[in-house]
GROMACS .gro file of C-alpha atoms in nm:
model
  326
    1MET     CA    1   0.000   0.000   0.000
    2GLU     CA    2   0.138   0.340  -0.099
    3ARG     CA    3   0.147   0.589   0.184
    4ASN     CA    4  -0.041   0.918   0.158
    5SER     CA    5   0.234   1.182   0.159
    6ALA     CA    6  -0.003   1.435   0.321
    7LEU     CA    7   0.004   1.227   0.640
    8PRO     CA    8   0.295   1.136   0.867
    9ALA     CA    9   0.395   0.770   0.860
   10LYS     CA   10   0.311   0.755   1.230
   11ALA     CA   11   0.115   0.983   1.463
   12LEU     CA   12  -0.016   0.979   1.819
   13ALA     CA   13  -0.356   1.072   1.960
   14TRP     CA   14  -0.435   1.123   2.328
   15ILE     CA   15  -0.781   1.017   2.447
   16VAL     CA   16  -0.860   1.240   2.746
   17SER     CA   17  -1.148   1.181   2.989
   18ASP     CA   18  -1.230   1.093   3.348
   19GLY     CA   19  -1.226   0.727   3.249
   20ARG     CA   20  -1.598   0.660   3.284
   21ARG     CA   21  -1.699   0.423   3.007
   22GLY     CA   22  -1.979   0.636   2.864
   23ILE     CA   23  -1.752   0.942   2.851
   24GLU     CA   24  -1.430   0.778   2.735
   25ASN     CA   25  -1.591   0.565   2.463
   26GLN     CA   26  -1.686   0.874   2.264
   27PRO     CA   27  -1.336   1.013   2.193
   28LEU     CA   28  -1.198   0.657   2.195
   29GLY     CA   29  -1.448   0.552   1.928
   30LEU     CA   30  -1.347   0.852   1.720
   31GLY     CA   31  -0.978   0.775   1.775
   32GLU     CA   32  -1.023   0.413   1.667
   33ALA     CA   33  -1.210   0.524   1.356
   34LEU     CA   34  -0.928   0.769   1.278
   35ALA     CA   35  -0.673   0.489   1.322
   36ARG     CA   36  -0.863   0.284   1.063
   37GLN     CA   37  -0.859   0.584   0.828
   38PHE     CA   38  -0.484   0.618   0.878
   39ALA     CA   39  -0.439   0.249   0.796
   40THR     CA   40  -0.618   0.288   0.463
   41HIS     CA   41  -0.354   0.549   0.372
   42GLY     CA   42  -0.063   0.327   0.473
   43CYS     CA   43  -0.003   0.519   0.796
   44THR     CA   44  -0.033   0.444   1.167
   45LEU     CA   45  -0.216   0.631   1.440
   46ASP     CA   46  -0.141   0.515   1.795
   47LEU     CA   47  -0.382   0.592   2.080
   48ASP     CA   48  -0.289   0.671   2.441
   49THR     CA   49  -0.561   0.706   2.705
   50VAL     CA   50  -0.525   0.985   2.962
   51HIS     CA   51  -0.747   0.954   3.270
   52VAL     CA   52  -0.816   1.249   3.496
   53HIS     CA   53  -0.890   1.121   3.846
   54LYS     CA   54  -1.143   1.272   4.084
   55ASP     CA   55  -0.868   1.425   4.296
   56GLY     CA   56  -0.719   1.591   3.987
   57ARG     CA   57  -0.430   1.349   3.943
   58VAL     CA   58  -0.336   1.276   3.585
   59SER     CA   59  -0.045   1.082   3.433
   60LEU     CA   60   0.056   1.201   3.089
   61PRO     CA   61   0.224   0.988   2.822
   62SER     CA   62   0.589   1.066   2.755
   63THR     CA   63   0.526   1.154   2.390
   64PRO     CA   64   0.339   1.476   2.296
   65PRO     CA   65   0.020   1.419   2.093
   66ASP     CA   66  -0.041   1.511   1.733
   67LEU     CA   67  -0.414   1.493   1.802
   68TRP     CA   68  -0.589   1.556   2.134
   69LEU     CA   69  -0.938   1.402   2.166
   70GLY     CA   70  -1.136   1.472   2.480
   71CYS     CA   71  -1.482   1.452   2.633
   72GLY     CA   72  -1.632   1.555   2.965
   73ARG     CA   73  -1.568   1.825   3.223
   74ALA     CA   74  -1.239   1.673   3.339
   75ALA     CA   75  -1.106   1.691   2.983
   76LEU     CA   76  -1.211   2.055   2.952
   77LYS     CA   77  -0.994   2.150   3.247
   78GLN     CA   78  -0.697   1.966   3.098
   79ALA     CA   79  -0.748   2.120   2.754
   80ARG     CA   80  -0.670   2.471   2.873
   81ARG     CA   81  -0.341   2.355   3.028
   82HIS     CA   82  -0.241   2.128   2.739
   83ARG     CA   83  -0.318   2.394   2.482
   84ARG     CA   84  -0.036   2.605   2.624
   85ILE     CA   85   0.207   2.313   2.646
   86PHE     CA   86   0.140   2.165   2.300
   87PRO     CA   87   0.082   2.453   2.054
   88SER     CA   88   0.126   2.227   1.749
   89THR     CA   89  -0.134   1.973   1.862
   90TYR     CA   90  -0.479   1.959   1.700
   91PHE     CA   91  -0.742   1.977   1.975
   92ILE     CA   92  -1.078   1.802   1.928
   93TYR     CA   93  -1.366   1.793   2.173
   94VAL     CA   94  -1.663   1.558   2.155
   95GLN     CA   95  -1.994   1.714   2.273
   96ASP     CA   96  -2.061   2.085   2.327
   97PRO     CA   97  -1.787   2.248   2.541
   98ARG     CA   98  -2.033   2.525   2.628
   99HIS     CA   99  -1.828   2.838   2.701
  100SER     CA  100  -1.493   2.693   2.592
  101HIS     CA  101  -1.536   2.666   2.216
  102ASP     CA  102  -1.222   2.864   2.139
  103LEU     CA  103  -1.004   2.609   2.321
  104PHE     CA  104  -1.055   2.364   2.036
  105ASP     CA  105  -0.966   2.342   1.670
  106LEU     CA  106  -1.266   2.117   1.608
  107ILE     CA  107  -1.582   2.027   1.802
  108ILE     CA  108  -1.786   1.714   1.729
  109ALA     CA  109  -2.133   1.803   1.853
  110PRO     CA  110  -2.452   1.593   1.858
  111SER     CA  111  -2.704   1.734   1.614
  112HIS     CA  112  -2.970   1.743   1.889
  113ASP     CA  113  -2.758   2.011   2.065
  114ARG     CA  114  -2.805   2.240   1.763
  115LEU     CA  115  -2.462   2.393   1.815
  116ARG     CA  116  -2.380   2.657   1.555
  117HIS     CA  117  -2.010   2.742   1.555
  118ASP     CA  118  -1.752   2.777   1.281
  119ARG     CA  119  -1.533   2.516   1.453
  120ALA     CA  120  -1.812   2.261   1.499
  121ILE     CA  121  -1.943   1.976   1.288
  122SER     CA  122  -2.251   1.783   1.393
  123MET     CA  123  -2.347   1.419   1.385
  124LEU     CA  124  -2.645   1.208   1.480
  125GLY     CA  125  -2.558   1.102   1.833
  126SER     CA  126  -2.192   1.078   1.927
  127PRO     CA  127  -1.889   0.871   1.818
  128ASN     CA  128  -1.889   0.511   1.937
  129ARG     CA  129  -1.683   0.192   1.918
  130VAL     CA  130  -1.939  -0.032   1.744
  131THR     CA  131  -1.794  -0.184   1.425
  132PRO     CA  132  -1.870  -0.501   1.228
  133ASP     CA  133  -1.536  -0.649   1.338
  134ARG     CA  134  -1.602  -0.578   1.704
  135LEU     CA  135  -1.949  -0.730   1.681
  136ARG     CA  136  -1.803  -1.046   1.533
  137ALA     CA  137  -1.557  -1.087   1.821
  138VAL     CA  138  -1.778  -1.235   2.094
  139GLU     CA  139  -1.618  -1.247   2.440
  140PRO     CA  140  -1.508  -1.608   2.506
  141ASP     CA  141  -1.650  -1.589   2.861
  142PHE     CA  142  -2.002  -1.558   2.719
  143VAL     CA  143  -2.000  -1.782   2.412
  144GLU     CA  144  -2.151  -2.085   2.583
  145ALA     CA  145  -2.406  -1.891   2.786
  146ILE     CA  146  -2.534  -1.702   2.481
  147ALA     CA  147  -2.539  -2.016   2.266
  148ALA     CA  148  -2.758  -2.190   2.529
  149LEU     CA  149  -3.032  -1.926   2.497
  150PRO     CA  150  -3.335  -1.969   2.269
  151ASP     CA  151  -3.277  -1.896   1.901
  152LYS     CA  152  -3.446  -1.556   1.917
  153LYS     CA  153  -3.264  -1.322   2.154
  154ALA     CA  154  -3.295  -0.968   2.284
  155ALA     CA  155  -3.028  -0.756   2.449
  156VAL     CA  156  -3.160  -0.537   2.730
  157LEU     CA  157  -2.941  -0.240   2.825
  158ILE     CA  158  -3.035  -0.075   3.154
  159GLY     CA  159  -2.901   0.271   3.228
  160GLY     CA  160  -2.976   0.493   3.525
  161PRO     CA  161  -3.127   0.822   3.640
  162SER     CA  162  -3.009   1.142   3.473
  163LYS     CA  163  -3.086   1.512   3.479
  164ARG     CA  164  -3.384   1.447   3.253
  165PHE     CA  165  -3.508   1.105   3.362
  166ARG     CA  166  -3.579   0.938   3.696
  167MET     CA  167  -3.581   0.579   3.814
  168PRO     CA  168  -3.824   0.574   4.108
  169SER     CA  169  -3.914   0.253   4.289
  170GLN     CA  170  -4.194   0.180   4.041
  171THR     CA  171  -3.929   0.144   3.770
  172GLU     CA  172  -3.821  -0.189   3.917
  173THR     CA  173  -4.172  -0.332   3.873
  174TYR     CA  174  -4.206  -0.184   3.524
  175LEU     CA  175  -3.876  -0.330   3.402
  176VAL     CA  176  -3.943  -0.673   3.550
  177GLN     CA  177  -4.288  -0.680   3.389
  178ARG     CA  178  -4.144  -0.584   3.050
  179LEU     CA  179  -3.873  -0.848   3.068
  180LYS     CA  180  -4.110  -1.121   3.181
  181GLY     CA  181  -4.338  -1.025   2.893
  182LEU     CA  182  -4.050  -1.083   2.651
  183LEU     CA  183  -3.967  -1.415   2.814
  184ASP     CA  184  -4.331  -1.520   2.780
  185GLN     CA  185  -4.292  -1.467   2.404
  186GLY     CA  186  -4.012  -1.724   2.398
  187LEU     CA  187  -3.717  -1.486   2.372
  188GLY     CA  188  -3.381  -1.539   2.534
  189LEU     CA  189  -3.263  -1.231   2.719
  190MET     CA  190  -2.915  -1.086   2.760
  191VAL     CA  191  -2.952  -0.822   3.030
  192THR     CA  192  -2.682  -0.585   3.148
  193VAL     CA  193  -2.692  -0.296   3.393
  194SER     CA  194  -2.463   0.006   3.381
  195ARG     CA  195  -2.258   0.197   3.634
  196ARG     CA  196  -2.552   0.436   3.677
  197THR     CA  197  -2.815   0.170   3.752
  198PRO     CA  198  -2.943   0.206   4.112
  199GLN     CA  199  -2.852  -0.081   4.342
  200THR     CA  200  -3.216  -0.154   4.422
  201ILE     CA  201  -3.292  -0.209   4.053
  202ARG     CA  202  -2.985  -0.430   4.010
  203GLN     CA  203  -3.101  -0.644   4.300
  204GLN     CA  204  -3.462  -0.663   4.185
  205LEU     CA  205  -3.363  -0.767   3.833
  206ALA     CA  206  -3.113  -1.023   3.961
  207GLN     CA  207  -3.378  -1.173   4.190
  208ALA     CA  208  -3.647  -1.182   3.922
  209LEU     CA  209  -3.420  -1.336   3.657
  210LYS     CA  210  -3.206  -1.573   3.864
  211ASP     CA  211  -3.179  -1.943   3.777
  212ARG     CA  212  -3.350  -1.898   3.440
  213ALA     CA  213  -3.203  -2.091   3.148
  214ASP     CA  214  -3.337  -1.831   2.904
  215VAL     CA  215  -3.154  -1.536   3.063
  216VAL     CA  216  -2.794  -1.421   3.082
  217PHE     CA  217  -2.773  -1.145   3.344
  218HIS     CA  218  -2.463  -0.928   3.386
  219ASP     CA  219  -2.448  -0.733   3.711
  220GLY     CA  220  -2.176  -0.495   3.596
  221THR     CA  221  -1.882  -0.681   3.748
  222GLY     CA  222  -1.615  -0.886   3.574
  223THR     CA  223  -1.576  -0.918   3.198
  224ASN     CA  224  -1.799  -0.679   3.007
  225PRO     CA  225  -2.030  -0.864   2.764
  226TYR     CA  226  -2.170  -0.546   2.609
  227PHE     CA  227  -2.051  -0.597   2.251
  228SER     CA  228  -2.123  -0.970   2.273
  229PHE     CA  229  -2.482  -0.895   2.369
  230LEU     CA  230  -2.518  -0.644   2.085
  231SER     CA  231  -2.375  -0.895   1.839
  232ALA     CA  232  -2.612  -1.177   1.932
  233ALA     CA  233  -2.929  -0.968   1.961
  234ASP     CA  234  -3.223  -0.994   1.723
  235TRP     CA  235  -3.372  -0.698   1.913
  236ILE     CA  236  -3.216  -0.442   2.145
  237PHE     CA  237  -3.403  -0.274   2.429
  238VAL     CA  238  -3.254   0.039   2.587
  239THR     CA  239  -3.379   0.262   2.867
  240GLU     CA  240  -3.452   0.588   2.692
  241GLU     CA  241  -3.225   0.815   2.895
  242SER     CA  242  -2.907   0.655   2.761
  243THR     CA  243  -2.828   0.843   2.442
  244ASN     CA  244  -2.496   0.661   2.398
  245MET     CA  245  -2.648   0.314   2.423
  246LEU     CA  246  -2.934   0.405   2.189
  247VAL     CA  247  -2.687   0.528   1.925
  248GLU     CA  248  -2.462   0.224   1.973
  249ALA     CA  249  -2.762  -0.007   1.938
  250ALA     CA  250  -2.861   0.173   1.617
  251ALA     CA  251  -2.514   0.103   1.475
  252THR     CA  252  -2.585  -0.272   1.476
  253GLY     CA  253  -2.879  -0.283   1.233
  254ALA     CA  254  -3.093  -0.474   1.486
  255PRO     CA  255  -3.435  -0.326   1.572
  256VAL     CA  256  -3.404  -0.093   1.871
  257TYR     CA  257  -3.681  -0.043   2.125
  258ALA     CA  258  -3.672   0.243   2.376
  259LEU     CA  259  -3.798   0.161   2.725
  260SER     CA  260  -3.980   0.465   2.861
  261LEU     CA  261  -3.888   0.626   3.193
  262PRO     CA  262  -4.050   0.903   3.398
  263GLY     CA  263  -3.917   1.243   3.305
  264GLU     CA  264  -3.899   1.503   3.031
  265ALA     CA  265  -3.673   1.431   2.732
  266GLY     CA  266  -3.615   1.796   2.638
  267LYS     CA  267  -3.349   1.824   2.366
  268PHE     CA  268  -3.306   1.446   2.365
  269SER     CA  269  -3.648   1.416   2.205
  270ARG     CA  270  -3.473   1.540   1.890
  271LEU     CA  271  -3.229   1.250   1.908
  272HIS     CA  272  -3.513   1.003   1.961
  273ALA     CA  273  -3.696   1.151   1.662
  274ALA     CA  274  -3.382   1.129   1.447
  275LEU     CA  275  -3.324   0.763   1.537
  276SER     CA  276  -3.689   0.690   1.460
  277ALA     CA  277  -3.663   0.874   1.127
  278HIS     CA  278  -3.352   0.669   1.043
  279GLY     CA  279  -3.567   0.361   1.095
  280ALA     CA  280  -3.369   0.229   1.391
  281MET     CA  281  -3.583   0.298   1.697
  282LYS     CA  282  -3.940   0.256   1.815
  283ARG     CA  283  -4.110   0.283   2.153
  284TYR     CA  284  -4.184  -0.053   2.309
  285LEU     CA  285  -4.554  -0.074   2.392
  286GLY     CA  286  -4.574  -0.447   2.446
  287THR     CA  287  -4.594  -0.573   2.088
  288LEU     CA  288  -4.277  -0.720   1.938
  289GLU     CA  289  -4.210  -0.638   1.572
  290HIS     CA  290  -3.917  -0.700   1.341
  291TRP     CA  291  -3.791  -0.450   1.085
  292SER     CA  292  -3.471  -0.365   0.901
  293TYR     CA  293  -3.275  -0.046   0.842
  294THR     CA  294  -2.927   0.062   0.739
  295PRO     CA  295  -2.697   0.052   1.045
  296LEU     CA  296  -2.609   0.399   1.168
  297ASN     CA  297  -2.256   0.465   1.045
  298GLU     CA  298  -2.181   0.817   1.164
  299THR     CA  299  -1.844   0.760   1.333
  300PRO     CA  300  -1.646   0.671   1.015
  301ARG     CA  301  -1.807   0.964   0.834
  302ILE     CA  302  -1.698   1.206   1.104
  303ALA     CA  303  -1.350   1.050   1.122
  304ALA     CA  304  -1.299   1.118   0.750
  305GLN     CA  305  -1.387   1.485   0.805
  306VAL     CA  306  -1.152   1.507   1.104
  307LEU     CA  307  -0.868   1.359   0.900
  308ASP     CA  308  -0.928   1.608   0.620
  309ARG     CA  309  -0.929   1.904   0.858
  310TRP     CA  310  -0.623   1.786   1.047
  311THR     CA  311  -0.435   1.740   0.718
  312ARG     CA  312  -0.511   2.100   0.627
  313PHE     CA  313  -0.413   2.213   0.978
  314ARG     CA  314  -0.072   2.044   0.940
  315GLN     CA  315  -0.011   2.242   0.623
  316THR     CA  316  -0.017   2.561   0.832
  317LEU     CA  317   0.260   2.438   1.063
  318THR     CA  318   0.627   2.507   1.010
  319ASP     CA  319   0.869   2.217   0.967
  320ASP     CA  320   1.000   2.278   1.321
  321GLU     CA  321   0.649   2.265   1.467
  322MET     CA  322   0.571   1.938   1.289
  323ASP     CA  323   0.897   1.788   1.411
  324ILE     CA  324   0.798   1.836   1.775
  325SER     CA  325   0.578   1.525   1.783
  326THR     CA  326   0.643   1.333   1.464
   0.00000   0.00000   0.00000
């Protein structure tokens, strides 16, 4: 493969976040998509994760980054400092940085935020790590358990309360009733909770689903079966507050059902409407349907735009500036 002369043979991207999966996976998904773009040009992009701890501690890699990809409040605080230290680095932020737009060379904003800024490009949802290759690589720890389920399977992704949505005690009963309704239709269930899921709901689900041969329940500890569950699912059910999990589910091509929660969606109603318009998502009202749609493929599209903009940015640097990190 002939290398693209507009790109360095090798480059480095930092992935900066507080390390929480839902936050880190957004810039990491973009970084992985960029690395695949680099590979198609005969070049290599390495990724280094930078975690900002709650007490402010952060360990930086020894090599300065060519690209800086961050998400979350912790990354915002680091961006201001790193911008001064690494003037030749291209700074990218995923989501809307609110009052810090000028810190970044490029902002990847969800279209439901309706951000209008000359440094911003929008996408449906946010970058994620779902790819055909990753979906084919089922975690060995779960192969046998998933294979033992009934032929028709549903993944159930349980999130947690947010600024917009609540999970009161009635939610436990609602979720159990929904899941038992699916089991009564002969489905096998692959259920996973998230870091945000209240302990009471974890316990109630575990109690209601224990010792069932038609259920694989993941309590959030040990090996993460998330991609394995997505891969094996004929349907995917997601609590509606989790925008990341809804978008990731829509990247699989499997029908996606949103499980309603008490609250007011606000701007996220625009995301729900966009996923419905794409053909990916419906509200689950008790009747199971099957439909097809083109898997949501926004992350590679955005990565191609990032690569184009970074290439043009590099052309503005002097030879000495480019030599700092390459």
